[in-house]
XYZ file of N, CA and C in Angstrom:
501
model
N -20.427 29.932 -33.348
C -19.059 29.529 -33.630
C -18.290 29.322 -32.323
N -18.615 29.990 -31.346
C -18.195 29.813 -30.212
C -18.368 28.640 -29.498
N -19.615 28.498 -29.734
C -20.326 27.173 -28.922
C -19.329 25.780 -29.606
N -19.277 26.369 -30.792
C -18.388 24.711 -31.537
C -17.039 24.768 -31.641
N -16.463 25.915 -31.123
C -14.511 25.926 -30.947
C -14.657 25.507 -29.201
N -15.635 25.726 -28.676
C -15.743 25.364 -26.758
C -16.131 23.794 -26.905
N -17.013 23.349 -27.987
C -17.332 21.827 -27.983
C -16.369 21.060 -28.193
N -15.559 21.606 -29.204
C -14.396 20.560 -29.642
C -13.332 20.834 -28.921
N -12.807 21.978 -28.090
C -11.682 21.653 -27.016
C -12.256 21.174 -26.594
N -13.707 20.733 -25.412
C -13.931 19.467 -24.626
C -13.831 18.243 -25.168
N -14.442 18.064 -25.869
C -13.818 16.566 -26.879
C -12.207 16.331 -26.876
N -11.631 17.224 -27.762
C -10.306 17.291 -27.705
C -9.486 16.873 -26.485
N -9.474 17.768 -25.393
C -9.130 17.598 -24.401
C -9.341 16.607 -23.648
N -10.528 15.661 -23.387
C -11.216 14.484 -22.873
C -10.065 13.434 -23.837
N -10.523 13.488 -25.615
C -9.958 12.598 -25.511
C -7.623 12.349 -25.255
N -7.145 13.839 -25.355
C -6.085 13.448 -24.934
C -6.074 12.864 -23.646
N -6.715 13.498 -22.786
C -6.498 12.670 -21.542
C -6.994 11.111 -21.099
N -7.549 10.951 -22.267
C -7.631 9.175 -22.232
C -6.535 8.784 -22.880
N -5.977 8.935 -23.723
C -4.945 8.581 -24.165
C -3.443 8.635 -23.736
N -3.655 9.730 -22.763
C -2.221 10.476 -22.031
C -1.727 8.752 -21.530
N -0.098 9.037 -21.371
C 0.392 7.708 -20.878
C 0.598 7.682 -19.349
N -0.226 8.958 -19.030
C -0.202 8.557 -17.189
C -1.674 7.863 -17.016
N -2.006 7.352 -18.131
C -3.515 6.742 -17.853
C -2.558 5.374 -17.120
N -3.333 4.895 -16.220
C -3.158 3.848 -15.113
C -4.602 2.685 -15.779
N -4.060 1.340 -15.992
C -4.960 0.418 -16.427
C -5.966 -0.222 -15.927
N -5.794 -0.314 -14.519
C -6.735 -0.649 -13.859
C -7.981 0.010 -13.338
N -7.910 1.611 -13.524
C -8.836 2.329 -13.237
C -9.695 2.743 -14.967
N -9.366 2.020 -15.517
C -10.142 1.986 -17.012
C -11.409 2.142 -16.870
N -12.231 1.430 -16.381
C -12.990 1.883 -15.811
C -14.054 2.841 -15.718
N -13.512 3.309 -14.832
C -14.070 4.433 -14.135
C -13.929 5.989 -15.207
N -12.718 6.202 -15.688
C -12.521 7.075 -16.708
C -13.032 6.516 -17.693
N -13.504 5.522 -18.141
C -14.057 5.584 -19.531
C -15.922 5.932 -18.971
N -16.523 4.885 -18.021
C -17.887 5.514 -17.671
C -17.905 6.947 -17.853
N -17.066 7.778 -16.793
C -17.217 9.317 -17.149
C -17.068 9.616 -18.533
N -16.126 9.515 -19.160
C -16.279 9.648 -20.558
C -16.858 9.634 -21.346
N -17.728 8.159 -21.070
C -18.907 8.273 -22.040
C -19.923 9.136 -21.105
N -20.397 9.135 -19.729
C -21.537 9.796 -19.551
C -20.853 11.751 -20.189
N -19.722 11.911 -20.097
C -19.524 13.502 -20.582
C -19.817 13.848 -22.032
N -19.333 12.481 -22.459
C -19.491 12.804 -24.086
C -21.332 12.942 -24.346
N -22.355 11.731 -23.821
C -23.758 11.564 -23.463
C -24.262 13.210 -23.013
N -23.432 13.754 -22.332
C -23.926 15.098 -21.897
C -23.249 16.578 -23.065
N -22.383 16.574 -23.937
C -21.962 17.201 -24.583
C -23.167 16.951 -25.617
N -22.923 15.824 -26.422
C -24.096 15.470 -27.246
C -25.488 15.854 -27.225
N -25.456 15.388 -25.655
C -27.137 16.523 -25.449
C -27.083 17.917 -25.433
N -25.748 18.170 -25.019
C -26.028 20.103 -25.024
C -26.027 20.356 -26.221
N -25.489 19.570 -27.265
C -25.046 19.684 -29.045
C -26.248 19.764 -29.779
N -27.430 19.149 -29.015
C -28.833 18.834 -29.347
C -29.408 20.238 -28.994
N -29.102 20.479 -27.641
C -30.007 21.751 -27.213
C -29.511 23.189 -28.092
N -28.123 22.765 -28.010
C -27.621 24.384 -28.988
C -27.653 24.268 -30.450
N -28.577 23.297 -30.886
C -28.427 22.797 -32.547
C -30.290 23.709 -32.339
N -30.738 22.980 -31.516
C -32.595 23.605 -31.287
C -32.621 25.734 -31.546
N -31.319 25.816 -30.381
C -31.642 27.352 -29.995
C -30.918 28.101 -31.453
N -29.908 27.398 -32.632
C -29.058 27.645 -33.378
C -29.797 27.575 -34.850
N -31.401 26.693 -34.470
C -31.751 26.650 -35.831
C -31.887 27.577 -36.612
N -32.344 28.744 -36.252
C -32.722 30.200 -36.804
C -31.200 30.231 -37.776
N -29.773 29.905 -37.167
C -28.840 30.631 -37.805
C -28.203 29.460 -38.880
N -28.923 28.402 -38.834
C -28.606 27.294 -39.881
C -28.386 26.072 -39.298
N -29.398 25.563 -40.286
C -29.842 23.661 -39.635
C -28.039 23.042 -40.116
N -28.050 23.671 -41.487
C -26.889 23.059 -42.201
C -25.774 22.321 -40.751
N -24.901 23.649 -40.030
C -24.314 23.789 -39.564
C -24.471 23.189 -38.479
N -25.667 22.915 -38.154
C -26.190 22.387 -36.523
C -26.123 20.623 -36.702
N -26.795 20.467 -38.396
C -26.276 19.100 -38.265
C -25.465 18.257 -38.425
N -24.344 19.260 -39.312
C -23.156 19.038 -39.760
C -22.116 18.722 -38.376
N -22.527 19.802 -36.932
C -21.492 20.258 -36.274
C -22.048 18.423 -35.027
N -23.193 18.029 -34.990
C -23.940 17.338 -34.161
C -23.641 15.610 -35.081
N -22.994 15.856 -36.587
C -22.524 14.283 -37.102
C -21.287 14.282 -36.695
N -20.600 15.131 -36.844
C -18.945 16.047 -36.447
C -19.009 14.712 -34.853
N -19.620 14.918 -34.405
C -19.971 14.996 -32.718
C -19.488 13.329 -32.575
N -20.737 12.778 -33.200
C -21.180 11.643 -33.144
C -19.998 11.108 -33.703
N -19.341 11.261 -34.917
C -18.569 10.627 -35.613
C -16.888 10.498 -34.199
N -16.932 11.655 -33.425
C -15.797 11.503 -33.075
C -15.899 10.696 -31.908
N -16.748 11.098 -31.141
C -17.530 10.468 -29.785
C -17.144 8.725 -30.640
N -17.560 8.092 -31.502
C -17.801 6.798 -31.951
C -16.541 6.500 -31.729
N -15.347 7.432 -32.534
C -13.783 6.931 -33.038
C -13.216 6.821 -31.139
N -13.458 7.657 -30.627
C -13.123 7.878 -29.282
C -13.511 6.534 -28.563
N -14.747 6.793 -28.171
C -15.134 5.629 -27.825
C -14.651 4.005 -28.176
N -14.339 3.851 -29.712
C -13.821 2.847 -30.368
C -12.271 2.541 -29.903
N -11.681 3.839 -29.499
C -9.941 3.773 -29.689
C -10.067 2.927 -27.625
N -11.249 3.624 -27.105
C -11.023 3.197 -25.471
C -11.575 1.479 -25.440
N -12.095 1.392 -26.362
C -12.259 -0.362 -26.529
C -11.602 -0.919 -26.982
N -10.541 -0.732 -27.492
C -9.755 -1.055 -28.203
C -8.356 -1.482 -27.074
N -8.355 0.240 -26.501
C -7.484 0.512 -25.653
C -7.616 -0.791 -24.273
N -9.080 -1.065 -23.972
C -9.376 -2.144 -22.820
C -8.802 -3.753 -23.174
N -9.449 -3.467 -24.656
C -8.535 -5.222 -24.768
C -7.453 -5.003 -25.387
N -6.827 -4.414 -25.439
C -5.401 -4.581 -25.166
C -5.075 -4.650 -23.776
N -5.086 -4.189 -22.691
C -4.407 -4.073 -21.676
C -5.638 -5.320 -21.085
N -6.497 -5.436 -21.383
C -7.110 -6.952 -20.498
C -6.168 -7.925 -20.252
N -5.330 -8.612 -21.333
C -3.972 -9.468 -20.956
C -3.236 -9.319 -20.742
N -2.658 -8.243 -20.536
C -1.774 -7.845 -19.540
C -1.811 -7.498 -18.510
N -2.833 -6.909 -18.386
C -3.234 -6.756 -16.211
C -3.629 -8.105 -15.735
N -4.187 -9.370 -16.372
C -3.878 -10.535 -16.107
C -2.844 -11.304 -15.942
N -1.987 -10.691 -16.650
C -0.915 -11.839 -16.688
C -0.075 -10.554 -15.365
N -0.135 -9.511 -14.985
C 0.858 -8.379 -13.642
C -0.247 -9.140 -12.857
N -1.316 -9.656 -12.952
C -1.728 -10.050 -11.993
C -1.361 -12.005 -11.614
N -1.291 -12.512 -12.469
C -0.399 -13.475 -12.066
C 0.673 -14.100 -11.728
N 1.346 -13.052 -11.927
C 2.820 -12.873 -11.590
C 3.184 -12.074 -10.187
N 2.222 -11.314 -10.202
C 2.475 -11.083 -8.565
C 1.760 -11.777 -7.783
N 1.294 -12.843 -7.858
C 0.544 -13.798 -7.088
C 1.234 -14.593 -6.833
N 2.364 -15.225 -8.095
C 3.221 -15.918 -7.727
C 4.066 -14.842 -7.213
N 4.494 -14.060 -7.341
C 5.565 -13.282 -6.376
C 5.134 -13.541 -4.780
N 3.895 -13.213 -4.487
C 3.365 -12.784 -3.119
C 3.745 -14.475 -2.730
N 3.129 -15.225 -3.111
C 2.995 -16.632 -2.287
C 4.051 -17.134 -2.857
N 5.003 -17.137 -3.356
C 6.920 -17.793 -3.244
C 7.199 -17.055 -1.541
N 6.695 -15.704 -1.706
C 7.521 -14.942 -0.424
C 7.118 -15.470 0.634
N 5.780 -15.880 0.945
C 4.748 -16.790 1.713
C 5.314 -17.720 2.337
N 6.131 -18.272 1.301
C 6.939 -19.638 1.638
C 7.956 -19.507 2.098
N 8.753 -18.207 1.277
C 10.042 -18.090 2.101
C 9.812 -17.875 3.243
N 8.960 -16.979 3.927
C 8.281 -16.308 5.149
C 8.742 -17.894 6.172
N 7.597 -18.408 5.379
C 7.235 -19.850 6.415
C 8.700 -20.659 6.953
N 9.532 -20.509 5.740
C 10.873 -21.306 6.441
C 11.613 -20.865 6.786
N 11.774 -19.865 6.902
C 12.784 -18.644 7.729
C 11.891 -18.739 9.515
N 10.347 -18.867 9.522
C 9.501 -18.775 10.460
C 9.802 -20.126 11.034
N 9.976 -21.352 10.642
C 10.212 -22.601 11.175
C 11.836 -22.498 11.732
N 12.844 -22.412 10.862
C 14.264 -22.275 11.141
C 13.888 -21.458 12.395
N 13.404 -20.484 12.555
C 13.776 -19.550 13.317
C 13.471 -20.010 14.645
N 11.780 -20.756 14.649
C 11.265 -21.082 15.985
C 12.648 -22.537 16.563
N 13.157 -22.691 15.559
C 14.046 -24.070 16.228
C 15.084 -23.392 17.185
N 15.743 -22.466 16.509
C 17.231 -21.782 16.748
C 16.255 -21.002 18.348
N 15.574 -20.357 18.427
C 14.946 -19.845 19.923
C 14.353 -21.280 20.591
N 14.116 -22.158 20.205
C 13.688 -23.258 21.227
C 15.239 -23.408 21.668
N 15.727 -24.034 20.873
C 17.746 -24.279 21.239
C 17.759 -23.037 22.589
N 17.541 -21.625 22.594
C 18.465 -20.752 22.931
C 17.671 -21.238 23.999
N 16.147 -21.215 24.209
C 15.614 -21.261 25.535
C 16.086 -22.701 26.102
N 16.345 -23.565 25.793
C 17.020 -24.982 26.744
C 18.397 -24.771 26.981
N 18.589 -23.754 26.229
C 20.420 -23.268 26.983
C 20.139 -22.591 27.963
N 19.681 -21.677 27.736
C 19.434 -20.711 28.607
C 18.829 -21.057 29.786
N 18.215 -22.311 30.076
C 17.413 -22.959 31.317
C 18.572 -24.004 31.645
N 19.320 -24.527 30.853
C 20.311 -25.360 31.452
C 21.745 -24.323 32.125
N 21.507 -23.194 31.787
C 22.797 -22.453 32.126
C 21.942 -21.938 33.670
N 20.840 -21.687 33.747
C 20.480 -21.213 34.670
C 20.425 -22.210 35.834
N 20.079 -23.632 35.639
C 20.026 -24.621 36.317
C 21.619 -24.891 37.113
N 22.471 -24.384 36.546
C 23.825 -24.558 37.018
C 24.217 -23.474 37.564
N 23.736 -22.526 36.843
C 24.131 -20.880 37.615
C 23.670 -20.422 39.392
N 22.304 -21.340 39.362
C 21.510 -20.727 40.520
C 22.328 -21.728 41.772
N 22.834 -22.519 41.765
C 23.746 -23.467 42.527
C 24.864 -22.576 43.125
N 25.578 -22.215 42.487
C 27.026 -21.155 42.494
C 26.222 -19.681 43.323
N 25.263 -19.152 42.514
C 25.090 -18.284 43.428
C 24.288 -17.949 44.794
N 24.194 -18.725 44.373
C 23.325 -19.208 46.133
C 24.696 -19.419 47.258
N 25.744 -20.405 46.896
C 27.292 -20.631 47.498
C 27.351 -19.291 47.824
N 27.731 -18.462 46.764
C 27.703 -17.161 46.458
C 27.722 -16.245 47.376
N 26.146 -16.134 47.950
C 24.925 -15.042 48.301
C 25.255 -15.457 50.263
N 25.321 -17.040 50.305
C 25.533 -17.468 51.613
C 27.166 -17.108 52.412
N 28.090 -17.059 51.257
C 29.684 -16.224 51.987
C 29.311 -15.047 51.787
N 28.600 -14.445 51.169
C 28.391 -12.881 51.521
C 27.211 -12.466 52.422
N 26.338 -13.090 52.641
C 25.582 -12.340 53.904
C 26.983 -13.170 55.501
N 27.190 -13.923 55.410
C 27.973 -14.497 56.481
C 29.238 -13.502 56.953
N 30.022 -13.058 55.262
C 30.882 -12.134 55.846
C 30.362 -10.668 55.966
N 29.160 -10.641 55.580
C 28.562 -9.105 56.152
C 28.152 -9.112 57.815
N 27.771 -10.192 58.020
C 27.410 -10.753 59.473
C 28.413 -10.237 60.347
N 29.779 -10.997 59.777
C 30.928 -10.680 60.434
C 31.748 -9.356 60.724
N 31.606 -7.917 59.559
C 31.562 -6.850 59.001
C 30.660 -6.073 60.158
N 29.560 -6.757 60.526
C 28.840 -6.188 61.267
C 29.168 -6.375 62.991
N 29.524 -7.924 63.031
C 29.768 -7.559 64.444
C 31.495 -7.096 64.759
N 32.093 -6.902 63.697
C 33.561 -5.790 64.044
C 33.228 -4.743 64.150
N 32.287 -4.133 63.492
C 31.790 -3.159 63.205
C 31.168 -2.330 64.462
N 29.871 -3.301 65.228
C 29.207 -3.731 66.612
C 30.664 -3.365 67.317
N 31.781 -4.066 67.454
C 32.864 -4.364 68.712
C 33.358 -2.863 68.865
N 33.847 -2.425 67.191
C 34.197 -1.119 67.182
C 33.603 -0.043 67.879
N 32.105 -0.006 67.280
C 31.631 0.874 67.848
C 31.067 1.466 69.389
N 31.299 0.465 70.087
C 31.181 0.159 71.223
C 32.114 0.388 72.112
N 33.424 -0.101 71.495
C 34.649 0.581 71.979
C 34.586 2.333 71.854
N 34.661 2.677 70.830
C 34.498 4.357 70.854
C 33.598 4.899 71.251
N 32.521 4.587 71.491
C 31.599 4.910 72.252
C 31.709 5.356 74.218
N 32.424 3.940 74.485
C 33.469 3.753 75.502
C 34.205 4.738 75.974
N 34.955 4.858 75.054
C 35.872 5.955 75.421
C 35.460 7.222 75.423
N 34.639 7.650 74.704
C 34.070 8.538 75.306
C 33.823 9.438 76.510
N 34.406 10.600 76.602
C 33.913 11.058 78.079
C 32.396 11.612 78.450
C-alpha cells in the first residue's frame, strides 16, 4: 500500500508540474522526454513491485499497473495536446519578433546613415575652421615670442644694471 500511495504522488506530482503555468513553451521538449522516460521508469518499477507483490495479490498488482498505464496515457495525451496548441503560437511570437528585430534593423540603418552625414558636415567644419584658425595663430605665436624677446632683453639690461651696482 505504500509502494502505491509513493507511486501515485510521483505521477501526481509530475503531472501537476507539467501543467503548472510556469511551464515555459519552448522548452516542451525537454520536460516532456523526461516525463515520458520517468513515467517508462515508474512503470517498470510498477512491473518489478507487481513481480515481488504477487504473493500478496495479482488482483491488486494488476489493477494498480492498468491504474498506471491508464494515467501515464491521459498524461501523456493532455502533453500532446498541450504541444499543438502552443505549436501556433510560438510560431506566430516567433514571427513577430522577427519582424520586430529587422523594422529595428532598419531603423538602426537610418539613424546610422543620418548620422555618418551630420559627422562628415562636423569634420569639414571643423577642418575649415582650422584652416583659418592656424593663420591667426601663428600672427599670434610670432608677437608673442617677439615680445618675450623683448621682456628678455629689459630683463638682460636690468639685470646687469643691479648686478653693477653691486659692491
Amino acid at each position: 500500500i505504500k509502494f502505491a500511495a509513493l507511486a501515485l504522488t510521483l505521477l501526481l506530482a509530475q503531472w501537476i508540474a507539467l501543467v503548472s503555468p510556469s511551464f515555459y513553451p519552448p522548452l516542451l521538449c525537454t520536460p516532456r522526454m523526461k516525463l515520458s522516460k520517468s513515467f517508462d521508469k515508474l512503470h517498470e518499477y510498477a512491473q518489478t513491485a507487481s513481480q515481488t507483490l504477487a504473493p500478496y495479490g495479482d488482483a491488486f498488482s494488476t489493477q494498480f499497473l492498468d491504474t498506471s498505464k491508464q494515467v501515464y496515457q491521459m498524461v501523456m495525451a493532455d502533453v500532446e495536446d498541450l504541444h499543438t496548441q502552443l505549436e501556433p503560437k510560438r510560431k506566430k511570437l516567433q514571427q513577430v519578433l522577427q519582424e520586430y528585430v529587422s523594422k529595428r534593423h532598419e531603423d538602426m540603418d537610418t539613424l546610422r546613415a543620418k548620422l555618418q552625414t551630420l559627422v562628415d558636415e562636423m569634420r569639414a567644419k571643423v577642418e575649415e575652421t582650422k584652416s583659418k584658425l592656424i593663420p591667426i595663430v601663428e600672427v599670434y605665436k610670432e608677437q608673442l615670442v617677439k615680445s618675450i624677446g623683448e621682456v628678455n632683453e629689459v630683463a638682460g639690461s636690468w639685470t646687469s644694471k643691479i648686478q653693477s651696482s653691486r659692491p
